[in-house]
């Protein structure tokens, strides 16, 4: 059974857009290799950090939504750590989508 996850990646601001696209392709390839299923990606663009991290002041943010068996998450995270293009990454379990019935019931009250 595939569990839904969301990952946020920060790439160095010095990387060109084409290099970010190649790095994102590597990430999605790793997910597919571990029998995962990528459901969406979103480029959030450049953002300034609240404070400098390793002498970097800003980064390029990308979000990836995917499904994967929980047993394959540890090997995936290990592969992310080996990728030199990734400045920072964070992986969270995706929140379940709300059903329309629940939303209507709450708004009707």
GROMACS .gro file of N, CA and C in nm, residues 4 8 14 16 18 58 60 82-84 90 93 103-104:
model
   42
    4UNK      N    1   0.095   0.848   0.122
    4UNK     CA    2   0.120   0.975   0.056
    4UNK      C    3   0.218   1.060   0.136
    8UNK      N    4   0.983   1.881   0.051
    8UNK     CA    5   1.024   2.016   0.015
    8UNK      C    6   1.176   2.012  -0.002
   14UNK      N    7   2.254   2.964  -0.646
   14UNK     CA    8   2.351   2.978  -0.754
   14UNK      C    9   2.327   2.878  -0.868
   16UNK      N   10   2.152   2.721  -1.185
   16UNK     CA   11   2.070   2.772  -1.294
   16UNK      C   12   1.939   2.693  -1.300
   18UNK      N   13   1.800   2.535  -1.540
   18UNK     CA   14   1.813   2.405  -1.607
   18UNK      C   15   1.877   2.300  -1.516
   58UNK      N   16   1.960   3.286   0.021
   58UNK     CA   17   1.834   3.249  -0.041
   58UNK      C   18   1.849   3.113  -0.109
   60UNK      N   19   1.623   2.811  -0.387
   60UNK     CA   20   1.515   2.781  -0.480
   60UNK      C   21   1.435   2.664  -0.422
   82UNK      N   22   2.291   1.210  -0.033
   82UNK     CA   23   2.407   1.194  -0.121
   82UNK      C   24   2.404   1.288  -0.241
   83UNK      N   25   2.289   1.346  -0.268
   83UNK     CA   26   2.274   1.436  -0.383
   83UNK      C   27   2.331   1.573  -0.347
   84UNK      N   28   2.439   1.611  -0.413
   84UNK     CA   29   2.508   1.736  -0.382
   84UNK      C   30   2.429   1.860  -0.423
   90UNK      N   31   1.310   1.827   0.331
   90UNK     CA   32   1.221   1.791   0.441
   90UNK      C   33   1.111   1.704   0.384
   93UNK      N   34   0.449   1.341   0.599
   93UNK     CA   35   0.334   1.264   0.554
   93UNK      C   36   0.227   1.361   0.509
  103UNK      N   37  -1.675   1.916   0.459
  103UNK     CA   38  -1.661   2.060   0.445
  103UNK      C   39  -1.799   2.126   0.444
  104UNK      N   40  -1.895   2.068   0.372
  104UNK     CA   41  -2.030   2.124   0.366
  104UNK      C   42  -2.098   2.120   0.502
   0.00000   0.00000   0.00000
